[in-house]
Amino acid sequence: MTSLVFWCEAGAISGVGHLFRCMALAQAAREQGVDSHFLLTLEASNIAKAQHEWDFPISQYSDKSSAEEALTSLLSKDNTNVLVLDGYHIPIDTVNAVKNYAACIVVLDDGEKRFVDVAKVVVNPAATSELYASEASQAVLCTGESYRLLRQSFSSLTPLSIEQRHGMVICFGGSDPARLTVPLLKSIDHLTQDIPVRVITGSANLEHEQVASLCNTLNYPVQHIHECQDMAQAWSSAKLAISAAGGSQFELGVCQTPSLLVTVADNQIAASNKAATEGWCHVVDKSVGVDEIAAKAVAFYNDEAKLSAMQQAAMGLYDPLGAFRVLEVIAGVIRDNNR
């Protein structure tokens, strides 16, 4: 392949997970000498550029017409360019208008199956191949745990033992769409004054200033980090994480961090429940309320034997090499097409 062209979403509504897993694939491609180019809205572009490890060219678009024009130009430069799609609101008619310019279309899917009928490769590490048996019969499926997409910073970790870790980390993704951070911090304040907490707000979190202000009033030791640039370090140094149950759970698994995962969307439930059966995390739905989440977190944190057992359960289950495996599949599809 000559280059990867990514069209993905990021923002206060869609969060940053789509962008980060595309970034993971672009970083792996760069290690193999393959260039990447991103098509993003202004909001998504600002989020991308705020990441210290970001160094990929961006074309901005404002509407379907400008997106189609940019994609046509990018994909027409070489007949082995690959189009990668990741988002819930990318217009299907625009994809259909440019699909013949791409040597291969790769869809990073969460079960919506919006683009699988035009895909040559479908990536969904939280699903099994049966999910796509009828709609994507023409595609190569990258399903299951071997294809988890993790950014480069997670590739060289040496997880610390529980005894070497300190504190609790709270992060509800790039935007915290369920608005859980503020009430959870308040709820923890009613339960403990001893547990050190690091609370992380993502690039698209509209309440980060409110979180910062609240932290000055809490009775327990708390550090607020907005737009954290090293989530690998943050997750891997925590005794316990409270996290949204999206793609972050794969990062936490690699870090072997005992976790309380909070499902905030239906498409997170199946993968999260599977992770819970592995023993390294506990899963609750956002509907249980922050008081119950806080109580569970404090109880877990104060039980070091339980935390050690949870960490032991994660050993050997997760690795950061999924992006390279996806690239191998894409390269194989292009080779087959050229025969």
XYZ file of C-alpha atoms in Angstrom:
339
model
C 0.000 0.000 0.000
C 1.196 3.536 -0.717
C -0.686 5.419 1.983
C -3.607 5.253 4.387
C -6.313 7.901 4.152
C -8.346 8.125 7.359
C -11.813 9.638 7.584
C -12.810 9.536 11.231
C -14.780 11.434 13.841
C -13.799 13.154 17.075
C -15.571 15.723 19.188
C -17.713 16.493 22.191
C -20.496 14.257 20.875
C -18.533 11.393 19.321
C -15.629 11.384 21.791
C -12.026 10.667 20.787
C -11.966 6.868 20.600
C -12.414 6.775 16.820
C -9.499 9.166 16.354
C -7.204 7.349 18.776
C -7.622 3.918 17.230
C -7.055 5.385 13.775
C -3.980 7.050 15.201
C -2.803 3.668 16.482
C -3.081 2.206 12.983
C -1.303 5.223 11.469
C 1.554 4.931 13.984
C 2.030 1.252 13.170
C 1.933 2.045 9.439
C 4.592 4.712 9.885
C 6.881 2.141 11.504
C 6.536 0.120 8.306
C 7.235 3.077 6.027
C 3.619 3.741 5.040
C 2.333 7.341 5.127
C -1.041 8.382 6.552
C -3.301 11.363 5.893
C -6.375 12.340 7.924
C -9.635 13.954 6.823
C -11.143 15.714 9.844
C -13.579 18.427 10.818
C -12.191 21.552 12.459
C -13.201 20.255 15.902
C -11.556 16.883 15.304
C -8.478 18.551 13.849
C -8.022 20.683 16.969
C -8.293 17.582 19.159
C -5.741 15.721 17.036
C -3.249 18.585 17.075
C -3.522 18.809 20.869
C -1.909 15.357 21.143
C 1.841 15.675 21.638
C 2.532 12.525 19.626
C 0.465 13.726 16.646
C 2.490 14.300 13.474
C 0.187 13.324 10.605
C -1.025 15.670 7.858
C -4.661 16.756 8.024
C -7.158 17.935 5.446
C -10.111 19.740 6.981
C -13.639 19.587 5.613
C -16.815 21.458 6.471
C -19.500 19.592 4.531
C -20.089 16.565 2.303
C -18.985 18.386 -0.821
C -15.612 19.417 0.592
C -15.121 15.937 2.068
C -15.747 14.304 -1.309
C -13.386 16.708 -3.049
C -10.601 16.092 -0.528
C -11.010 12.318 -0.598
C -11.039 12.205 -4.397
C -7.800 14.154 -4.488
C -6.088 12.075 -1.790
C -7.151 8.674 -3.125
C -6.434 9.490 -6.776
C -2.742 10.043 -6.168
C -1.945 6.342 -6.267
C -3.879 3.199 -7.110
C -2.842 1.449 -3.891
C -4.155 4.045 -1.440
C -6.332 2.665 1.346
C -9.412 4.427 2.754
C -10.045 3.829 6.468
C -13.481 4.777 7.840
C -14.299 5.177 11.524
C -17.391 6.983 12.765
C -21.131 6.802 13.266
C -22.084 9.872 11.211
C -19.893 9.675 8.120
C -22.317 10.053 5.177
C -22.773 6.845 3.221
C -23.466 8.602 -0.087
C -20.096 10.358 0.056
C -18.333 7.068 0.688
C -20.138 5.526 -2.286
C -19.055 8.463 -4.444
C -15.338 7.913 -3.746
C -15.125 4.162 -3.116
C -13.798 3.312 -6.581
C -10.751 5.512 -6.039
C -9.508 3.343 -3.151
C -7.589 0.134 -3.625
C -9.095 -1.098 -0.359
C -11.693 0.212 2.086
C -11.129 -0.632 5.736
C -13.969 -0.137 8.207
C -13.337 0.146 11.936
C -16.738 -0.952 13.192
C -18.467 -1.175 16.572
C -21.369 -3.290 15.413
C -23.319 -0.639 13.493
C -22.281 -2.265 10.187
C -22.913 0.976 8.277
C -20.136 0.499 5.706
C -19.428 -3.215 5.768
C -21.066 -3.746 2.362
C -18.273 -1.706 0.692
C -15.454 -2.911 2.939
C -12.610 -5.179 1.911
C -11.496 -5.348 5.574
C -13.675 -5.019 8.689
C -12.033 -4.491 12.079
C -13.946 -5.100 15.301
C -11.899 -6.596 18.160
C -14.981 -6.734 20.384
C -16.944 -9.023 18.035
C -16.800 -12.463 16.496
C -16.973 -13.201 12.779
C -20.556 -14.423 13.128
C -21.727 -10.826 13.535
C -20.777 -10.111 9.918
C -21.648 -13.447 8.325
C -24.333 -12.039 6.014
C -23.514 -8.344 5.523
C -19.755 -8.616 4.945
C -19.311 -11.880 3.107
C -16.889 -10.198 0.678
C -14.634 -8.773 3.408
C -11.722 -10.128 5.387
C -12.703 -9.939 9.044
C -10.331 -8.760 11.752
C -12.470 -9.731 14.720
C -11.465 -10.773 18.206
C -8.759 -9.832 20.649
C -5.860 -10.152 18.203
C -6.919 -6.932 16.488
C -7.133 -4.444 19.342
C -5.764 -1.089 18.175
C -3.515 0.556 20.766
C -1.383 3.638 20.363
C 2.390 3.391 20.225
C 2.841 4.540 23.821
C 1.341 1.244 25.012
C 3.821 -0.912 23.101
C 6.760 -0.830 25.529
C 5.138 -1.131 28.935
C 6.448 -3.151 31.847
C 3.444 -3.248 34.213
C 4.205 -2.557 37.855
C 2.994 -4.832 40.612
C 0.115 -3.616 42.778
C 2.544 -3.011 45.624
C 4.463 -0.552 43.443
C 1.378 1.371 42.367
C -0.304 4.352 43.956
C -3.722 5.926 43.828
C -6.864 5.722 41.774
C -7.296 7.093 38.247
C -10.661 8.277 36.946
C -11.224 8.924 33.257
C -14.445 8.750 31.267
C -12.904 9.051 27.844
C -12.368 12.038 25.633
C -15.705 13.720 26.264
C -17.491 12.010 29.196
C -20.845 12.040 27.371
C -22.694 10.720 30.437
C -21.315 13.573 32.588
C -20.156 11.227 35.342
C -16.894 12.868 36.422
C -18.188 15.704 38.590
C -20.826 13.745 40.551
C -18.452 10.812 41.048
C -15.749 13.037 42.527
C -18.324 14.464 44.920
C -19.547 11.009 45.878
C -16.028 9.791 46.651
C -15.607 12.820 48.903
C -18.382 11.460 51.145
C -16.607 8.104 51.525
C -12.917 8.755 52.043
C -10.297 11.383 52.690
C -7.359 9.038 52.273
C -7.353 7.681 48.714
C -5.263 9.770 46.309
C -7.112 10.323 43.050
C -5.904 11.425 39.634
C -8.828 12.603 37.513
C -8.263 12.968 33.785
C -10.505 14.926 31.435
C -10.186 14.403 27.715
C -9.763 16.892 24.893
C -13.489 17.070 24.141
C -14.731 17.258 27.728
C -16.842 20.409 28.022
C -16.820 20.308 31.839
C -13.063 20.289 32.421
C -13.063 23.752 34.006
C -15.826 22.685 36.391
C -13.782 19.597 37.290
C -10.718 21.738 37.952
C -12.703 24.069 40.189
C -14.300 21.192 42.096
C -10.934 19.558 42.788
C -9.929 22.597 44.860
C -12.776 21.877 47.284
C -12.387 18.125 47.813
C -11.073 16.649 51.067
C -9.017 13.825 49.571
C -5.748 14.337 47.664
C -6.677 14.879 44.030
C -4.793 15.824 40.896
C -6.625 17.005 37.787
C -5.018 16.548 34.369
C -6.721 17.918 31.280
C -5.657 16.475 27.909
C -3.308 13.910 29.438
C -0.451 13.154 27.061
C 0.613 9.839 28.558
C -2.342 7.620 29.354
C -0.052 4.591 29.291
C 1.821 5.966 32.294
C -1.371 7.069 34.037
C -3.123 3.717 33.680
C -0.068 1.598 34.453
C 0.788 3.437 37.679
C -2.722 3.203 39.163
C -3.794 0.637 41.722
C -7.351 0.964 40.434
C -8.938 2.662 37.437
C -12.496 3.877 36.999
C -13.024 4.146 33.283
C -15.640 4.333 30.588
C -15.912 0.895 29.032
C -14.900 1.825 25.495
C -11.539 1.293 23.840
C -9.848 2.291 27.094
C -10.528 -1.181 28.456
C -8.005 -2.608 25.986
C -5.419 -0.096 27.218
C -6.173 -1.070 30.809
C -5.846 -4.745 29.962
C -2.385 -4.208 28.477
C -1.433 -2.199 31.571
C -2.768 -5.001 33.805
C -4.641 -2.398 35.825
C -7.529 -3.569 38.037
C -10.516 -1.629 36.785
C -14.098 -0.653 37.380
C -15.534 -0.260 33.875
C -18.672 1.812 33.421
C -20.734 1.084 30.320
C -22.154 4.283 28.844
C -23.335 2.865 25.487
C -25.009 -0.360 24.408
C -22.196 -1.317 22.030
C -19.784 -1.499 24.989
C -21.708 -4.139 26.919
C -20.666 -7.362 25.172
C -16.919 -6.662 25.187
C -17.034 -5.370 28.753
C -18.898 -8.400 30.042
C -16.337 -10.639 28.350
C -13.548 -8.679 30.044
C -15.313 -9.108 33.374
C -15.259 -12.898 32.957
C -11.475 -12.665 32.638
C -11.319 -11.488 36.233
C -9.256 -8.303 35.978
C -12.172 -5.851 35.957
C -15.679 -5.322 37.272
C -18.407 -3.864 35.052
C -21.326 -1.642 36.005
C -23.752 0.325 33.893
C -23.957 4.102 34.265
C -27.573 3.662 35.373
C -26.504 2.272 38.770
C -25.548 5.797 39.792
C -22.333 7.387 40.992
C -22.888 6.544 44.664
C -22.752 2.817 43.923
C -19.793 3.258 41.579
C -17.914 5.216 44.252
C -18.709 2.669 46.962
C -17.476 -0.234 44.821
C -14.309 1.663 43.896
C -13.424 2.499 47.501
C -14.076 -1.090 48.598
C -11.880 -2.468 45.811
C -9.098 0.012 46.492
C -8.937 -0.929 50.171
C -8.628 -4.651 49.376
C -5.074 -5.066 48.124
C -5.359 -8.848 47.970
C -8.297 -8.489 45.595
C -6.416 -5.950 43.481
C -3.425 -8.289 43.245
C -5.666 -11.146 42.155
C -7.293 -8.934 39.528
C -3.910 -7.934 38.168
C -2.763 -11.547 38.047
C -5.874 -12.386 36.030
C -4.899 -9.888 33.307
C -1.411 -11.284 32.743
C -0.915 -12.734 29.289
C -4.354 -11.789 27.985
C -3.591 -8.528 26.180
C -0.882 -7.324 23.833
C -0.384 -4.051 21.896
C 0.281 -5.575 18.452
C -3.203 -5.524 16.941
C -2.494 -2.608 14.592
C 0.383 -4.496 12.965
C -1.843 -7.526 12.445
C -4.471 -5.349 10.757
C -1.806 -3.897 8.461
C -0.745 -7.402 7.471
C -4.332 -8.213 6.521
C -4.673 -5.011 4.466
C -1.427 -5.713 2.632
C -2.623 -9.240 1.864
C -5.919 -7.962 0.437
C -4.101 -5.522 -1.845
C -1.706 -8.257 -3.019
C -4.655 -10.506 -3.837
C -6.371 -7.715 -5.752
C -3.281 -7.139 -7.896
C -2.826 -10.759 -8.940
